[in-house]
mmCIF file of C-alpha atoms in Angstrom:
data_model
loop_
_atom_site.group_PDB
_atom_site.id
_atom_site.type_symbol
_atom_site.label_atom_id
_atom_site.label_comp_id
_atom_site.label_asym_id
_atom_site.label_seq_id
_atom_site.Cartn_x
_atom_site.Cartn_y
_atom_site.Cartn_z
ATOM 1 C CA MET T 174 194.436 90.547 216.781
ATOM 2 C CA THR T 175 191.822 87.950 217.426
ATOM 3 C CA ASP T 176 190.721 85.571 214.926
ATOM 4 C CA PRO T 177 187.303 85.807 213.105
ATOM 5 C CA VAL T 178 184.213 84.381 214.879
ATOM 6 C CA PHE T 179 183.138 83.851 210.929
ATOM 7 C CA ASP T 180 184.622 82.508 207.589
ATOM 8 C CA PRO T 181 184.898 86.316 205.680
ATOM 9 C CA ASP T 182 183.681 84.395 202.492
ATOM 10 C CA LEU T 183 180.477 82.942 203.999
ATOM 11 C CA LEU T 184 179.993 85.852 205.856
ATOM 12 C CA SER T 185 180.334 88.042 202.409
ATOM 13 C CA ARG T 186 177.921 86.126 200.083
ATOM 14 C CA CYS T 187 175.367 87.681 202.397
ATOM 15 C CA ILE T 188 172.981 90.786 199.453
ATOM 16 C CA SER T 189 170.430 91.637 202.306
ATOM 17 C CA CYS T 190 168.186 90.794 199.526
ATOM 18 C CA GLY T 191 165.993 90.320 202.127
ATOM 19 C CA PHE T 192 163.630 86.749 199.821
ATOM 20 C CA CYS T 193 164.508 85.057 202.955
ATOM 21 C CA LEU T 194 162.253 86.919 204.757
ATOM 22 C CA PRO T 195 159.547 84.692 204.269
ATOM 23 C CA ALA T 196 160.852 81.905 204.669
ATOM 24 C CA CYS T 197 162.189 82.005 208.237
ATOM 25 C CA PRO T 198 159.584 80.966 210.891
ATOM 26 C CA THR T 199 160.785 83.290 213.943
ATOM 27 C CA TYR T 200 160.273 86.190 211.028
ATOM 28 C CA ALA T 201 157.035 85.258 210.440
ATOM 29 C CA ALA T 202 156.165 84.951 214.378
ATOM 30 C CA THR T 203 157.432 87.890 215.455
ATOM 31 C CA GLY T 204 158.239 90.606 212.430
ATOM 32 C CA ASP T 205 161.366 91.639 214.169
ATOM 33 C CA GLU T 206 163.974 92.326 211.756
ATOM 34 C CA ALA T 207 166.957 90.600 214.277
ATOM 35 C CA SER T 208 164.485 87.336 213.927
ATOM 36 C CA SER T 209 165.239 87.235 210.337
ATOM 37 C CA PRO T 210 167.924 85.731 208.650
ATOM 38 C CA ARG T 211 169.350 88.483 207.516
ATOM 39 C CA GLY T 212 168.369 90.283 210.615
ATOM 40 C CA ARG T 213 171.200 88.046 212.347
ATOM 41 C CA ILE T 214 173.886 87.825 209.475
ATOM 42 C CA ASN T 215 173.720 91.708 210.037
ATOM 43 C CA LEU T 216 174.446 90.895 213.528
ATOM 44 C CA MET T 217 176.916 88.307 213.115
ATOM 45 C CA ARG T 218 179.070 91.939 210.976
ATOM 46 C CA ALA T 219 178.880 93.922 213.690
ATOM 47 C CA LEU T 220 180.608 90.499 215.933
ATOM 48 C CA GLN T 221 183.223 90.393 213.652
ATOM 49 C CA ASN T 222 183.563 93.755 212.900
ATOM 50 C CA GLY T 223 183.963 94.255 216.846
ATOM 51 C CA ASP T 224 180.925 96.969 217.113
ATOM 52 C CA LEU T 225 179.220 94.780 218.752
ATOM 53 C CA GLY T 226 181.133 92.819 222.438
ATOM 54 C CA PRO T 227 181.377 89.076 222.292
ATOM 55 C CA TYR T 228 178.098 89.239 224.729
ATOM 56 C CA ASP T 229 175.589 91.689 223.800
ATOM 57 C CA PRO T 230 172.518 90.627 225.316
ATOM 58 C CA THR T 231 171.089 90.791 221.394
ATOM 59 C CA LEU T 232 173.749 88.076 220.219
ATOM 60 C CA GLN T 233 172.941 85.749 223.150
ATOM 61 C CA GLU T 234 169.315 86.298 221.596
ATOM 62 C CA GLN T 235 169.015 85.739 218.681
ATOM 63 C CA SER T 236 171.940 83.170 218.466
ATOM 64 C CA SER T 237 169.243 81.109 220.151
ATOM 65 C CA GLN T 238 166.543 81.811 219.679
ATOM 66 C CA CYS T 239 166.667 80.359 215.616
ATOM 67 C CA LEU T 240 166.033 77.200 214.660
ATOM 68 C CA GLY T 241 168.300 76.253 213.052
ATOM 69 C CA CYS T 242 166.193 74.788 210.521
ATOM 70 C CA ARG T 243 167.812 76.288 206.476
ATOM 71 C CA ALA T 244 164.457 77.755 205.288
ATOM 72 C CA CYS T 245 166.278 80.171 203.859
ATOM 73 C CA GLU T 246 169.492 78.931 201.156
ATOM 74 C CA PRO T 247 167.170 76.556 199.191
ATOM 75 C CA VAL T 248 165.779 79.895 198.282
ATOM 76 C CA CYS T 249 168.792 82.193 198.664
ATOM 77 C CA PRO T 250 170.370 83.839 195.376
ATOM 78 C CA ALA T 251 173.585 83.936 197.396
ATOM 79 C CA GLY T 252 174.009 80.697 198.205
ATOM 80 C CA VAL T 253 174.509 81.945 201.335
ATOM 81 C CA GLU T 254 175.422 78.437 204.273
ATOM 82 C CA TYR T 255 173.427 79.924 206.856
ATOM 83 C CA GLY T 256 173.983 76.567 208.379
ATOM 84 C CA GLN T 257 177.000 76.956 209.271
ATOM 85 C CA LEU T 258 176.500 80.769 209.518
ATOM 86 C CA LEU T 259 175.642 79.759 212.597
ATOM 87 C CA GLU T 260 176.734 76.924 214.124
ATOM 88 C CA GLN T 261 179.877 79.089 213.904
ATOM 89 C CA TRP T 262 178.155 81.388 215.614
ATOM 90 C CA ARG T 263 177.110 79.191 218.309
ATOM 91 C CA ASP T 264 180.313 77.907 218.338
ATOM 92 C CA HIS T 265 181.334 81.199 219.799
ATOM 93 C CA GLN T 266 178.177 82.364 221.434
ATOM 94 C CA TRP T 267 178.060 79.161 223.606
ATOM 95 C CA LYS T 268 181.062 78.795 224.984
ATOM 96 C CA GLY T 269 181.548 76.834 228.768
ATOM 97 C CA ARG T 270 178.915 77.918 231.370
ATOM 98 C CA ARG T 271 177.535 80.171 228.082
ATOM 99 C CA GLN T 272 176.082 76.400 226.565
ATOM 100 C CA PRO T 273 172.756 76.263 227.127
ATOM 101 C CA LEU T 274 173.207 73.540 230.938
ATOM 102 C CA LEU T 275 170.120 71.178 229.489
ATOM 103 C CA ALA T 276 172.622 70.957 225.645
ATOM 104 C CA ARG T 277 175.999 70.396 227.956
ATOM 105 C CA ALA T 278 173.993 67.520 229.240
ATOM 106 C CA LEU T 279 173.024 65.549 226.570
ATOM 107 C CA MET T 280 175.831 66.057 224.005
ATOM 108 C CA LEU T 281 177.844 64.136 226.968
ATOM 109 C CA THR T 282 174.830 61.668 227.569
ATOM 110 C CA ALA T 283 174.631 60.703 223.606
ATOM 111 C CA ARG T 284 178.761 59.957 223.887
ATOM 112 C CA MET T 285 178.156 56.627 226.296
ATOM 113 C CA ARG T 286 178.705 54.734 224.113
ATOM 114 C CA GLN T 287 178.990 51.382 226.228
ATOM 115 C CA VAL T 288 175.681 52.186 227.435
ATOM 116 C CA PHE T 289 173.163 53.081 224.431
ATOM 117 C CA ARG T 290 175.099 49.573 223.098
ATOM 118 C CA THR T 291 173.245 48.059 226.003
ATOM 119 C CA LEU T 292 169.780 49.793 226.065
ATOM 120 C CA GLY T 293 169.668 49.483 222.320
ATOM 121 C CA ILE T 294 170.061 45.159 223.006
ATOM 122 C CA LEU T 295 167.702 45.500 225.581
ATOM 123 C CA ARG T 296 165.094 47.509 223.432
ATOM 124 C CA ARG T 297 165.653 45.442 220.512
ATOM 125 C CA ALA T 298 166.563 47.808 218.315
ATOM 126 C CA THR T 299 169.821 45.817 218.240
ATOM 127 C CA ALA T 300 170.851 42.272 218.219
ATOM 128 C CA ARG T 301 173.676 40.290 219.245
ATOM 129 C CA ARG T 302 175.387 39.616 215.912
ATOM 130 C CA PRO T 303 175.235 36.033 214.582
ATOM 131 C CA PRO T 304 177.929 33.866 214.329
ATOM 132 C CA GLU T 305 177.703 33.302 210.384
ATOM 133 C CA GLN T 306 177.503 37.344 209.837
ATOM 134 C CA ALA T 307 180.198 37.918 212.238
ATOM 135 C CA ALA T 308 182.269 35.467 210.324
ATOM 136 C CA ALA T 309 181.075 36.348 206.963
ATOM 137 C CA PRO T 310 184.775 38.026 204.362
ATOM 138 C CA ALA T 311 182.487 40.372 202.283
ATOM 139 C CA PRO T 312 182.405 43.902 203.071
ATOM 140 C CA PRO T 313 178.707 45.216 203.659
ATOM 141 C CA ALA T 314 177.135 47.205 201.191
ATOM 142 C CA ALA T 315 175.163 49.296 203.594
ATOM 143 C CA SER T 316 175.560 49.718 206.831
ATOM 144 C CA LEU T 317 172.961 51.002 209.855
ATOM 145 C CA MET T 318 172.713 54.379 211.905
ATOM 146 C CA LEU T 319 170.960 53.531 215.235
ATOM 147 C CA GLY T 320 170.982 56.919 216.147
ATOM 148 C CA CYS T 321 172.261 56.913 220.048
ATOM 149 C CA PHE T 322 168.931 58.166 220.760
ATOM 150 C CA GLU T 323 166.777 57.474 218.341
ATOM 151 C CA GLN T 324 167.694 53.265 219.449
ATOM 152 C CA ILE T 325 166.391 53.517 223.896
ATOM 153 C CA MET T 326 163.386 55.747 222.471
ATOM 154 C CA PHE T 327 161.885 54.042 219.531
ATOM 155 C CA PRO T 328 163.708 51.218 218.465
ATOM 156 C CA GLU T 329 160.644 50.135 216.442
ATOM 157 C CA VAL T 330 162.414 52.152 213.939
ATOM 158 C CA SER T 331 165.095 50.434 213.479
ATOM 159 C CA ARG T 332 164.011 47.026 213.164
ATOM 160 C CA ALA T 333 161.650 48.692 210.187
ATOM 161 C CA ALA T 334 164.077 49.301 208.700
ATOM 162 C CA ARG T 335 165.933 46.112 208.966
ATOM 163 C CA LYS T 336 163.369 44.146 207.478
ATOM 164 C CA LEU T 337 162.706 47.008 204.200
ATOM 165 C CA VAL T 338 166.443 46.189 203.410
ATOM 166 C CA PRO T 339 167.675 42.612 205.058
ATOM 167 C CA GLY T 340 171.014 43.392 203.697
ATOM 168 C CA LEU T 341 171.523 45.663 205.889
ATOM 169 C CA ALA T 342 174.959 45.634 207.801
ATOM 170 C CA VAL T 343 173.933 46.742 212.443
ATOM 171 C CA PRO T 344 176.561 46.965 213.944
ATOM 172 C CA THR T 345 175.999 47.855 217.948
ATOM 173 C CA ASP T 346 179.626 48.820 218.397
ATOM 174 C CA GLN T 347 178.725 52.436 216.628
ATOM 175 C CA GLY T 348 179.142 56.050 218.397
ATOM 176 C CA CYS T 349 176.784 59.056 218.893
ATOM 177 C CA CYS T 350 176.941 60.912 214.455
ATOM 178 C CA GLY T 351 178.188 64.513 216.052
ATOM 179 C CA ALA T 352 174.375 66.183 214.472
ATOM 180 C CA LEU T 353 173.585 67.586 218.439
ATOM 181 C CA HIS T 354 176.914 68.923 219.182
ATOM 182 C CA ALA T 355 177.482 70.617 216.650
ATOM 183 C CA HIS T 356 174.028 71.932 216.177
ATOM 184 C CA ASN T 357 174.969 73.286 220.032
ATOM 185 C CA GLY T 358 178.577 75.169 220.201
ATOM 186 C CA ASP T 359 180.498 72.132 219.872
ATOM 187 C CA THR T 360 181.124 71.807 216.203
ATOM 188 C CA ALA T 361 185.377 69.732 216.364
ATOM 189 C CA THR T 362 182.851 67.832 219.035
ATOM 190 C CA GLY T 363 180.272 66.887 216.024
ATOM 191 C CA GLU T 364 182.311 66.163 213.297
ATOM 192 C CA ARG T 365 185.107 64.116 215.194
ATOM 193 C CA LEU T 366 182.293 61.951 216.307
ATOM 194 C CA ALA T 367 181.186 61.781 212.659
ATOM 195 C CA ARG T 368 184.689 60.722 211.368
ATOM 196 C CA ARG T 369 185.045 58.291 213.415
ATOM 197 C CA LEU T 370 181.793 56.612 212.584
ATOM 198 C CA GLY T 371 182.749 56.869 209.310
ATOM 199 C CA LYS T 372 184.825 54.575 210.174
ATOM 200 C CA ASP T 373 183.032 52.368 212.008
ATOM 201 C CA LEU T 374 180.520 51.943 209.584
ATOM 202 C CA ARG T 375 181.524 50.202 206.143
ATOM 203 C CA GLY T 376 180.544 50.668 203.057
ATOM 204 C CA THR T 377 177.170 53.513 202.208
ATOM 205 C CA ILE T 378 175.785 54.778 205.361
ATOM 206 C CA VAL T 379 172.028 54.049 206.157
ATOM 207 C CA THR T 380 170.684 56.199 208.314
ATOM 208 C CA THR T 381 166.402 56.778 209.072
ATOM 209 C CA SER T 382 167.098 60.405 210.783
ATOM 210 C CA GLY T 383 167.423 63.544 207.870
ATOM 211 C CA GLY T 384 169.112 65.558 210.756
ATOM 212 C CA CYS T 385 171.887 63.199 211.256
ATOM 213 C CA ALA T 386 171.684 62.599 207.470
ATOM 214 C CA ALA T 387 172.877 66.420 206.752
ATOM 215 C CA HIS T 388 175.486 66.056 209.463
ATOM 216 C CA LEU T 389 177.443 63.159 208.632
ATOM 217 C CA ALA T 390 177.502 64.108 204.580
ATOM 218 C CA SER T 391 178.123 68.256 205.507
ATOM 219 C CA VAL T 392 181.474 65.879 206.862
ATOM 220 C CA LEU T 393 182.072 62.660 205.470
ATOM 221 C CA GLY T 394 179.901 63.455 202.172
ATOM 222 C CA PRO T 395 177.454 62.871 200.201
ATOM 223 C CA ASP T 396 178.156 60.094 198.539
ATOM 224 C CA GLY T 397 178.077 57.827 201.487
ATOM 225 C CA VAL T 398 175.386 58.641 203.992
ATOM 226 C CA ARG T 399 171.487 57.950 202.480
ATOM 227 C CA GLU T 400 168.746 59.095 204.302
ATOM 228 C CA ILE T 401 166.612 55.695 204.346
ATOM 229 C CA SER T 402 163.805 57.373 202.258
ATOM 230 C CA ALA T 403 166.129 58.231 199.345
ATOM 231 C CA HIS T 404 167.778 54.823 200.094
ATOM 232 C CA LEU T 405 164.467 52.586 199.067
ATOM 233 C CA ALA T 406 163.431 55.117 196.470
ATOM 234 C CA ASP T 407 165.917 52.956 194.295
ATOM 235 C CA THR T 408 163.064 49.872 194.397
ATOM 236 C CA GLY T 409 160.170 51.599 195.673
ATOM 237 C CA ALA T 410 157.717 50.676 198.264
ATOM 238 C CA THR T 411 155.338 47.094 197.802
ATOM 239 C CA GLY T 412 152.899 46.235 200.409
ATOM 240 C CA GLU T 413 149.893 48.998 200.806
ATOM 241 C CA LEU T 414 148.062 50.463 204.674
ATOM 242 C CA LEU T 415 144.632 50.306 204.677
ATOM 243 C CA VAL T 416 142.656 52.089 207.437
ATOM 244 C CA ASP T 417 138.668 51.334 207.821
ATOM 245 C CA GLY T 418 139.457 49.057 204.104
ATOM 246 C CA ARG T 419 140.564 51.576 202.683
ATOM 247 C CA ARG T 420 143.897 53.636 200.898
ATOM 248 C CA ALA T 421 145.320 54.763 204.617
ATOM 249 C CA ARG T 422 145.607 58.921 203.910
ATOM 250 C CA VAL T 423 148.274 60.172 204.575
ATOM 251 C CA ALA T 424 150.711 63.264 205.591
ATOM 252 C CA LEU T 425 154.886 64.594 205.600
ATOM 253 C CA GLN T 426 156.279 66.388 208.193
ATOM 254 C CA ASP T 427 159.605 67.485 206.374
ATOM 255 C CA SER T 428 163.325 66.800 207.830
ATOM 256 C CA CYS T 429 164.182 70.984 207.635
ATOM 257 C CA HIS T 430 167.484 69.210 207.055
ATOM 258 C CA LEU T 431 167.085 66.622 205.275
ATOM 259 C CA ARG T 432 165.224 68.453 202.704
ATOM 260 C CA ASN T 433 167.243 72.051 203.322
ATOM 261 C CA GLY T 434 169.939 70.247 203.128
ATOM 262 C CA LEU T 435 170.222 67.043 201.475
ATOM 263 C CA GLY T 436 167.575 68.538 198.817
ATOM 264 C CA VAL T 437 165.528 65.375 199.474
ATOM 265 C CA TRP T 438 161.755 65.444 199.710
ATOM 266 C CA LYS T 439 160.116 64.272 196.726
ATOM 267 C CA GLN T 440 161.482 60.644 197.691
ATOM 268 C CA PRO T 441 159.877 60.126 201.362
ATOM 269 C CA ARG T 442 156.792 61.053 199.508
ATOM 270 C CA ASP T 443 156.755 59.219 195.866
ATOM 271 C CA LEU T 444 156.851 56.211 198.840
ATOM 272 C CA ILE T 445 153.763 56.902 200.319
ATOM 273 C CA GLY T 446 151.640 56.836 197.303
ATOM 274 C CA GLN T 447 153.170 54.071 196.209
ATOM 275 C CA ILE T 448 151.365 51.987 199.124
ATOM 276 C CA ALA T 449 148.149 55.032 200.360
ATOM 277 C CA ASP T 450 147.238 58.493 199.675
ATOM 278 C CA TYR T 451 149.453 61.328 200.056
ATOM 279 C CA VAL T 452 147.679 64.235 200.896
ATOM 280 C CA GLU T 453 150.034 67.774 201.474
ATOM 281 C CA LEU T 454 150.248 69.634 204.603
ATOM 282 C CA PRO T 455 150.230 73.894 203.754
ATOM 283 C CA SER T 456 153.561 73.558 206.548
ATOM 284 C CA ALA T 457 155.355 70.403 205.467
ATOM 285 C CA ALA T 458 157.766 71.931 204.051
ATOM 286 C CA THR T 459 157.874 73.901 207.402
ATOM 287 C CA CYS T 460 160.096 72.928 210.791
ATOM 288 C CA CYS T 461 157.665 71.567 213.666
ATOM 289 C CA GLY T 462 159.209 73.490 216.007
ATOM 290 C CA ALA T 463 161.197 70.458 217.450
ATOM 291 C CA ALA T 464 164.919 71.620 215.901
ATOM 292 C CA GLY T 465 167.039 69.301 217.396
ATOM 293 C CA THR T 466 167.259 70.593 221.753
ATOM 294 C CA TYR T 467 165.542 73.382 220.362
ATOM 295 C CA ALA T 468 161.971 71.733 221.474
ATOM 296 C CA LEU T 469 164.439 71.191 224.833
ATOM 297 C CA LEU T 470 165.941 74.533 225.495
ATOM 298 C CA ARG T 471 162.811 76.881 224.190
ATOM 299 C CA PRO T 472 160.088 74.682 225.028
ATOM 300 C CA ARG T 473 157.616 78.142 224.525
ATOM 301 C CA GLU T 474 157.858 79.075 221.180
ATOM 302 C CA SER T 475 158.548 75.959 220.055
ATOM 303 C CA ARG T 476 155.165 74.904 221.778
ATOM 304 C CA ARG T 477 153.356 77.640 219.812
ATOM 305 C CA ILE T 478 155.254 76.127 216.221
ATOM 306 C CA LEU T 479 153.996 73.301 216.700
ATOM 307 C CA GLU T 480 149.714 73.861 218.147
ATOM 308 C CA ALA T 481 149.621 75.979 214.492
ATOM 309 C CA LYS T 482 151.219 72.255 213.054
ATOM 310 C CA ILE T 483 148.380 69.799 214.540
ATOM 311 C CA GLN T 484 145.746 72.327 213.644
ATOM 312 C CA GLU T 485 146.422 72.047 209.828
ATOM 313 C CA ILE T 486 147.194 67.401 210.684
ATOM 314 C CA GLU T 487 143.331 67.789 211.968
ATOM 315 C CA ALA T 488 141.533 70.375 209.895
ATOM 316 C CA ALA T 489 143.924 67.674 206.607
ATOM 317 C CA GLY T 490 141.881 64.817 207.989
ATOM 318 C CA VAL T 491 145.146 62.236 207.717
ATOM 319 C CA ASP T 492 145.201 59.135 209.366
ATOM 320 C CA TYR T 493 148.996 59.567 209.560
ATOM 321 C CA VAL T 494 151.745 61.254 209.394
ATOM 322 C CA ALA T 495 154.671 59.733 208.744
ATOM 323 C CA ALA T 496 157.998 62.022 210.438
ATOM 324 C CA VAL T 497 161.105 61.181 208.311
ATOM 325 C CA ASN T 498 163.202 62.457 211.404
ATOM 326 C CA PRO T 499 163.118 61.095 215.502
ATOM 327 C CA GLY T 500 163.160 64.946 216.569
ATOM 328 C CA CYS T 501 159.781 65.450 215.015
ATOM 329 C CA LEU T 502 158.971 62.028 215.011
ATOM 330 C CA ARG T 503 158.946 63.903 219.113
ATOM 331 C CA GLN T 504 157.306 66.449 218.156
ATOM 332 C CA LEU T 505 153.946 65.147 216.544
ATOM 333 C CA ARG T 506 153.120 62.711 219.628
ATOM 334 C CA THR T 507 153.394 65.879 221.941
ATOM 335 C CA GLY T 508 151.338 67.795 220.458
ATOM 336 C CA LEU T 509 148.827 64.626 218.559
ATOM 337 C CA ARG T 510 148.916 63.621 221.923
ATOM 338 C CA ARG T 511 147.513 66.606 224.466
ATOM 339 C CA ALA T 512 145.147 67.883 221.746
ATOM 340 C CA ARG T 513 143.893 63.875 222.901
ATOM 341 C CA SER T 514 143.456 63.809 218.054
ATOM 342 C CA ARG T 515 143.116 60.344 216.037
ATOM 343 C CA VAL T 516 145.761 60.815 214.030
ATOM 344 C CA GLU T 517 148.878 58.740 214.381
ATOM 345 C CA ALA T 518 152.370 60.378 213.973
ATOM 346 C CA VAL T 519 154.739 57.632 212.575
ATOM 347 C CA HIS T 520 158.104 57.215 211.218
ATOM 348 C CA ILE T 521 158.260 56.578 207.844
ATOM 349 C CA ALA T 522 159.909 53.687 207.887
ATOM 350 C CA GLU T 523 157.723 51.776 210.341
ATOM 351 C CA LEU T 524 155.042 52.753 207.595
ATOM 352 C CA LEU T 525 156.318 50.635 204.717
ATOM 353 C CA ALA T 526 156.809 47.702 207.714
ATOM 354 C CA ARG T 527 153.679 47.700 208.310
ATOM 355 C CA ALA T 528 152.798 48.168 204.511
ATOM 356 C CA VAL T 529 154.241 45.786 203.444
ATOM 357 C CA ASP T 530 152.375 43.188 206.807
ATOM 358 C CA HIS T 531 149.268 44.444 205.249
ATOM 359 C CA ARG T 532 148.561 45.656 208.359
ATOM 360 C CA PRO T 533 144.909 47.137 208.559
ATOM 361 C CA ARG T 534 144.288 49.751 210.908
#
C-alpha cells in the first residue's frame, strides 16, 4: 500500500459548503467548478482514493492553474488549510521531470547563497559589516531577512528597511527562506531552508516579503517572524508624503499569503494613513496575478488578472500603489509601465522612508 498523498485529517475537513467559491479568483474567471477550492479538493479526494490516476490531465492542470492565494481559507467555516493541501498536491504532481522547468531553474538559483551575497553587496542591499558591529557582544533583538531575489531586483527595499529600523542586524551570509520551493513542489527543501535561515538570523526575523513571512512562520512559528509593516506598527510612521504640495493619495495591494496566511492586513493600511491619504481599492485583498512563480509559469492568466487590477488603480486617482511583497511589486510595475500610467508602484518600506525624508514627488 502506497503512502497517502494528502494528510487525511486536512482533506476530511472540507464540507463542500461552497463559501470558498466567491473568494476564488480562478473560479470567478472561469465559472468552472473544478477551478474552485471545493472542486480541487474533490479532485484531491479522487486522487487519494485512486479514482483518478496520479497523472490525470485534469489533476495536472488544476494543480498548476491554482494561484495559491489562500483567499479561500479566511472564509471557510470548517477551517480547511487549503495552502497545505496545495503544497502536498504539488509535491506529488510536480515530481522529477513533471516539475516546471522554469520553476526548477529558479529554485536552483535561489540556493546559490554566495552569488546572492556578492550581488547583494554590489547592489548595496547589504554592506560589509563594520568592525564595531562584528565585535558587539550582545545578540541582536531582530535581524533583517534580505530575500534572495529581492536584494538583486529591489535593493532599495532593504536599504529603506534599515533606515526605518536602524537597530536591525543584517548578516550578509544568509540564504533563501525556502518559500519558492514550498510553493513549487519541493516542500521538504522549503522547510529545510527555512530552518537553516532561522539559525543564521538571530532574534526576531524581520522580512520585507509577505510570502516569505508566511512561509517562515509556518515552519519556525509565528512568534519569531514579523513582516516589516507588522514590526513597524508598534512604533508607527513619521513624516508626511507630499505630491504637488498636498498629501499623497496611496492605495495598497495586499500580499495574499500575508493577509490570508498570517492575518496581517490592517497594519500596512494604518501606517500609510499616518503619512498620506489612504485609498482602499475594491480588489486590494485579491491576488494581483503575481502569485510567486505563477506570472512566469502561466503568463496569460496572470496578465488577465493584472489588467483588471491596473484599470482599478487608474480609476482610483492615486499617486502611489504600495506593495508588501517583491513579487507583487514587480507585477504592479510591469502592468503600470505597460499601461503608461503615472501611478508609481513602491514597496511600503520605500514609501515610509520617503515620508521620513520629506521627499516630495
